[in-house]
Amino acid sequence: MEPNVLLEALIEEAGVSRAGLAGHVNRAGRARGLSLRYEHTAVSRWLKGQRPRGQVSDLICEVLADRLGRPVGLDDIGMGAFAAGPDAGAEGATLSGFVERATALWRSDGQQRPDLATVPAVTGTPAVVPVWEWENPPEDTDVSRPGPVRVSEAGIAMLKAARDHYEQMYRKTGGIATRSRIVRFLDAEAAPLLRGGHSDALGRSLHRATAGLVAVAGICAYDSDAHGLAQRYFHQALRLAKSSGDRGLGGYVIALLVTQSLFLGDHRRSIAFAEAALRAAGDHITPALAADLYAMQAKAYARLSDAASARACIGRAESQADRIHTGREPDETGYVQPGLVDVQVAEALLGLGDLPAAREHAASAVRAPAHDRGRVHRLAMLSHIELLQGEADRAAVTAAEMAARARGMESQRLRDRLRGIRRGLAASGCAEAVRTTDLIDEALRVPL
């Protein structure tokens, strides 16, 4: 079941407790001749995604409408036709309905509801539909909106600056430390702008800026092991990318979904998503993004033991990487720094069992400049390959630098890499490896 963030948002707005709502529903039921005995525990179940039976959903709408002084429908409380999935209604409902659902999620996540962080990522059709709807008609012909507050270019510039700010914070400190900050910003600053009044042209700029910010929130959730939540943010960013009209931005968001699918072990979906991004973004896709998508496809094919397809994608990735011109790339693809494709290719070659070639690419990636987080991942890959080649002493030296650079970062993904390297070093038994495992233990000692 998915947490019902819409109902939670309306309860909070109405200023009623869970026990209070249950009591109001019971009294409204008696007026219809029903004998109801709901307590606060029932409301807690509704907030976790359970739907009440019979007329009770209508009674909840009636009670909340009376307290709020405006009509409240089943879709508004997350119990209508568009409430079947984690981001249900993102395409099927109106754009304004999507905005209400998205901002309700930001509010709930900002309150650090534990059930949101533990929701698993959806699979099958619910995972595929947002990508299919991004790729196919209908398009948003007019995203203008009336509102009490007019959106300005200055507000949009603030969102763009915030995206850059939180991306840099993520790179330096990790997603766990950054996530609460960016979600609070979305709730306090981005949500009022999305509900504000704007023209079609200004609205598209607003949706593009918000999509970039929401995508970073999804990256932070992914880095925190909150995969269901990360997926919801990526789906939101994809919907906003579509309403912005920027196909290249949508391709970038799908690349994030590909990354998550690879981590979750759904390699065929990774390949299909990457193909969708390359196909639908068309001429709007940049060399950096194309290189990353082909490299991730290569990793997926390698894990499926399809060597021919993996090597073909490696060739395409390297060809696109040669065409990258940093000044011509949008801010979002700034993560494709020199050496990124090398480390992706190294992982693909590792999956194919070609250790010498994998090591060559991993070493090249380490030699290239990178931000702090990228450096840790590259060192981890090189150390892993050195261990596989039986060079434990050299792997220990590489891992020691990795552990030192990881200090101060709060990231579940980096911790996974540290623990994996530690296990390999401990198994080798060499003296240098023992000293490095102590360094890694020290880095892991502080709980996240």
Short mmCIF file of N, CA, C and O in Angstrom, two decimals, residues 111-169:
data_model
loop_
_atom_site.label_atom_id
_atom_site.label_comp_id
_atom_site.label_asym_id
_atom_site.label_seq_id
_atom_site.Cartn_x
_atom_site.Cartn_y
_atom_site.Cartn_z
N GLN A 111 8.06 16.26 6.56
CA GLN A 111 7.72 15.92 7.95
C GLN A 111 8.38 14.61 8.37
O GLN A 111 8.17 14.15 9.49
N GLN A 112 9.18 14.02 7.46
CA GLN A 112 9.97 12.81 7.74
C GLN A 112 9.09 11.64 8.19
O GLN A 112 9.42 10.94 9.15
N ARG A 113 8.00 11.43 7.48
CA ARG A 113 7.15 10.28 7.77
C ARG A 113 7.91 8.99 7.45
O ARG A 113 8.34 8.78 6.31
N PRO A 114 8.10 8.11 8.42
CA PRO A 114 8.92 6.91 8.19
C PRO A 114 8.33 5.96 7.15
O PRO A 114 9.08 5.27 6.46
N ASP A 115 7.00 5.92 7.02
CA ASP A 115 6.41 4.98 6.06
C ASP A 115 6.71 5.37 4.63
O ASP A 115 6.73 4.52 3.73
N LEU A 116 6.96 6.66 4.37
CA LEU A 116 7.32 7.08 3.02
C LEU A 116 8.68 6.52 2.62
O LEU A 116 8.87 6.08 1.49
N ALA A 117 9.61 6.55 3.53
CA ALA A 117 10.98 6.12 3.22
C ALA A 117 11.10 4.62 3.00
O ALA A 117 12.06 4.15 2.39
N THR A 118 10.13 3.86 3.49
CA THR A 118 10.22 2.39 3.39
C THR A 118 9.34 1.81 2.29
O THR A 118 9.32 0.60 2.09
N VAL A 119 8.60 2.65 1.57
CA VAL A 119 7.77 2.15 0.47
C VAL A 119 8.67 1.59 -0.62
O VAL A 119 9.61 2.27 -1.06
N PRO A 120 8.44 0.36 -1.08
CA PRO A 120 9.29 -0.20 -2.14
C PRO A 120 9.01 0.43 -3.49
O PRO A 120 7.92 0.98 -3.73
N ALA A 121 9.97 0.37 -4.38
CA ALA A 121 9.77 0.84 -5.75
C ALA A 121 8.78 -0.08 -6.46
O ALA A 121 8.78 -1.29 -6.25
N VAL A 122 7.92 0.52 -7.29
CA VAL A 122 6.95 -0.29 -8.02
C VAL A 122 7.65 -0.96 -9.20
O VAL A 122 8.68 -0.49 -9.70
N THR A 123 7.08 -2.06 -9.65
CA THR A 123 7.61 -2.79 -10.80
C THR A 123 6.49 -3.00 -11.81
O THR A 123 5.36 -2.58 -11.59
N GLY A 124 6.80 -3.65 -12.91
CA GLY A 124 5.77 -3.96 -13.89
C GLY A 124 5.19 -2.71 -14.53
O GLY A 124 5.87 -1.70 -14.71
N THR A 125 3.90 -2.78 -14.85
CA THR A 125 3.23 -1.69 -15.55
C THR A 125 3.33 -0.34 -14.84
O THR A 125 3.61 0.68 -15.48
N PRO A 126 3.11 -0.26 -13.51
CA PRO A 126 3.21 1.05 -12.84
C PRO A 126 4.57 1.71 -12.99
O PRO A 126 4.69 2.93 -12.97
N ALA A 127 5.62 0.91 -13.16
CA ALA A 127 6.96 1.47 -13.34
C ALA A 127 7.18 1.97 -14.76
O ALA A 127 7.95 2.91 -14.98
N VAL A 128 6.50 1.35 -15.71
CA VAL A 128 6.72 1.66 -17.12
C VAL A 128 5.83 2.79 -17.62
O VAL A 128 6.24 3.60 -18.47
N VAL A 129 4.60 2.86 -17.11
CA VAL A 129 3.61 3.81 -17.64
C VAL A 129 4.11 5.26 -17.64
O VAL A 129 3.93 5.97 -18.65
N PRO A 130 4.74 5.78 -16.57
CA PRO A 130 5.19 7.18 -16.64
C PRO A 130 6.16 7.45 -17.78
O PRO A 130 6.13 8.54 -18.37
N VAL A 131 7.02 6.48 -18.10
CA VAL A 131 7.96 6.66 -19.21
C VAL A 131 7.22 6.63 -20.54
O VAL A 131 7.46 7.44 -21.43
N TRP A 132 6.27 5.69 -20.66
CA TRP A 132 5.48 5.60 -21.89
C TRP A 132 4.68 6.88 -22.11
O TRP A 132 4.59 7.40 -23.22
N GLU A 133 4.10 7.42 -21.05
CA GLU A 133 3.29 8.63 -21.18
C GLU A 133 4.15 9.86 -21.48
O GLU A 133 3.70 10.78 -22.15
N TRP A 134 5.38 9.86 -20.97
CA TRP A 134 6.28 10.96 -21.33
C TRP A 134 6.60 10.91 -22.82
O TRP A 134 6.66 11.95 -23.49
N GLU A 135 6.78 9.72 -23.34
CA GLU A 135 7.21 9.56 -24.73
C GLU A 135 6.10 9.81 -25.73
O GLU A 135 6.35 10.24 -26.85
N ASN A 136 4.85 9.59 -25.34
CA ASN A 136 3.74 9.59 -26.28
C ASN A 136 2.75 10.74 -26.03
O ASN A 136 2.70 11.29 -24.93
N PRO A 137 1.95 11.09 -27.05
CA PRO A 137 0.91 12.11 -26.86
C PRO A 137 -0.11 11.64 -25.83
O PRO A 137 -0.18 10.44 -25.53
N PRO A 138 -0.93 12.58 -25.31
CA PRO A 138 -1.00 13.99 -25.72
C PRO A 138 0.04 14.85 -25.02
O PRO A 138 0.49 14.53 -23.93
N GLU A 139 0.40 15.95 -25.68
CA GLU A 139 1.29 16.92 -25.08
C GLU A 139 0.46 17.97 -24.33
O GLU A 139 -0.74 18.09 -24.54
N ASP A 140 1.11 18.71 -23.48
CA ASP A 140 0.44 19.82 -22.78
C ASP A 140 0.43 21.02 -23.71
O ASP A 140 1.48 21.59 -24.01
N THR A 141 -0.75 21.40 -24.18
CA THR A 141 -0.84 22.52 -25.13
C THR A 141 -0.81 23.87 -24.45
O THR A 141 -0.44 24.87 -25.07
N ASP A 142 -1.20 23.93 -23.19
CA ASP A 142 -1.22 25.21 -22.46
C ASP A 142 -1.06 24.92 -20.98
O ASP A 142 -1.91 24.27 -20.37
N VAL A 143 0.03 25.39 -20.37
CA VAL A 143 0.25 25.14 -18.94
C VAL A 143 0.02 26.41 -18.11
O VAL A 143 0.41 26.46 -16.95
N SER A 144 -0.62 27.43 -18.71
CA SER A 144 -0.90 28.65 -17.96
C SER A 144 -1.84 28.32 -16.81
O SER A 144 -2.60 27.33 -16.84
N ARG A 145 -1.81 29.16 -15.77
CA ARG A 145 -2.60 28.88 -14.58
C ARG A 145 -2.95 30.20 -13.87
O ARG A 145 -2.06 31.05 -13.70
N PRO A 146 -4.21 30.35 -13.45
CA PRO A 146 -4.54 31.50 -12.61
C PRO A 146 -4.08 31.23 -11.18
O PRO A 146 -3.98 30.08 -10.77
N GLY A 147 -3.79 32.26 -10.46
CA GLY A 147 -3.36 32.05 -9.08
C GLY A 147 -3.27 33.36 -8.33
O GLY A 147 -3.12 34.43 -8.94
N PRO A 148 -3.36 33.30 -7.03
CA PRO A 148 -3.34 34.52 -6.22
C PRO A 148 -2.00 35.23 -6.25
O PRO A 148 -1.92 36.44 -6.07
N VAL A 149 -0.93 34.48 -6.48
CA VAL A 149 0.41 35.06 -6.53
C VAL A 149 0.98 34.84 -7.93
O VAL A 149 0.97 33.72 -8.44
N ARG A 150 1.45 35.91 -8.56
CA ARG A 150 2.01 35.79 -9.89
C ARG A 150 3.46 35.33 -9.83
O ARG A 150 4.27 35.84 -9.05
N VAL A 151 3.79 34.34 -10.63
CA VAL A 151 5.16 33.82 -10.71
C VAL A 151 6.01 34.81 -11.50
O VAL A 151 5.57 35.37 -12.52
N SER A 152 7.23 35.02 -11.05
CA SER A 152 8.14 35.94 -11.73
C SER A 152 9.39 35.21 -12.20
O SER A 152 9.68 34.09 -11.77
N GLU A 153 10.13 35.86 -13.09
CA GLU A 153 11.40 35.30 -13.55
C GLU A 153 12.37 35.14 -12.38
O GLU A 153 13.18 34.21 -12.35
N ALA A 154 12.26 36.05 -11.41
CA ALA A 154 13.15 35.97 -10.24
C ALA A 154 12.89 34.70 -9.45
O ALA A 154 13.82 34.07 -8.93
N GLY A 155 11.62 34.31 -9.32
CA GLY A 155 11.29 33.07 -8.61
C GLY A 155 11.85 31.85 -9.31
O GLY A 155 12.36 30.92 -8.66
N ILE A 156 11.77 31.85 -10.64
CA ILE A 156 12.31 30.73 -11.41
C ILE A 156 13.83 30.68 -11.29
O ILE A 156 14.42 29.60 -11.15
N ALA A 157 14.47 31.85 -11.31
CA ALA A 157 15.92 31.90 -11.14
C ALA A 157 16.33 31.34 -9.79
O ALA A 157 17.37 30.68 -9.66
N MET A 158 15.50 31.58 -8.77
CA MET A 158 15.80 31.04 -7.43
C MET A 158 15.78 29.51 -7.46
O MET A 158 16.64 28.85 -6.85
N LEU A 159 14.81 28.93 -8.16
CA LEU A 159 14.73 27.47 -8.24
C LEU A 159 15.96 26.89 -8.95
O LEU A 159 16.50 25.86 -8.53
N LYS A 160 16.40 27.56 -10.01
CA LYS A 160 17.58 27.08 -10.73
C LYS A 160 18.82 27.15 -9.83
O LYS A 160 19.64 26.22 -9.82
N ALA A 161 18.95 28.25 -9.10
CA ALA A 161 20.09 28.38 -8.20
C ALA A 161 20.04 27.33 -7.11
O ALA A 161 21.08 26.79 -6.70
N ALA A 162 18.83 27.03 -6.63
CA ALA A 162 18.68 26.02 -5.58
C ALA A 162 19.08 24.64 -6.09
O ALA A 162 19.71 23.86 -5.38
N ARG A 163 18.72 24.32 -7.33
CA ARG A 163 19.11 23.02 -7.90
C ARG A 163 20.63 22.88 -7.90
O ARG A 163 21.18 21.85 -7.48
N ASP A 164 21.32 23.91 -8.36
CA ASP A 164 22.78 23.87 -8.38
C ASP A 164 23.35 23.75 -6.96
O ASP A 164 24.29 23.00 -6.72
N HIS A 165 22.75 24.49 -6.03
CA HIS A 165 23.21 24.48 -4.64
C HIS A 165 23.09 23.09 -4.02
O HIS A 165 24.05 22.58 -3.43
N TYR A 166 21.93 22.47 -4.18
CA TYR A 166 21.72 21.17 -3.55
C TYR A 166 22.45 20.05 -4.28
O TYR A 166 22.84 19.06 -3.66
N GLU A 167 22.67 20.21 -5.58
CA GLU A 167 23.48 19.21 -6.28
C GLU A 167 24.91 19.22 -5.76
O GLU A 167 25.51 18.16 -5.53
N GLN A 168 25.47 20.41 -5.57
CA GLN A 168 26.82 20.50 -5.02
C GLN A 168 26.88 19.96 -3.59
O GLN A 168 27.85 19.30 -3.21
N MET A 169 25.85 20.25 -2.80
CA MET A 169 25.80 19.72 -1.44
C MET A 169 25.77 18.19 -1.45
O MET A 169 26.47 17.54 -0.67
#
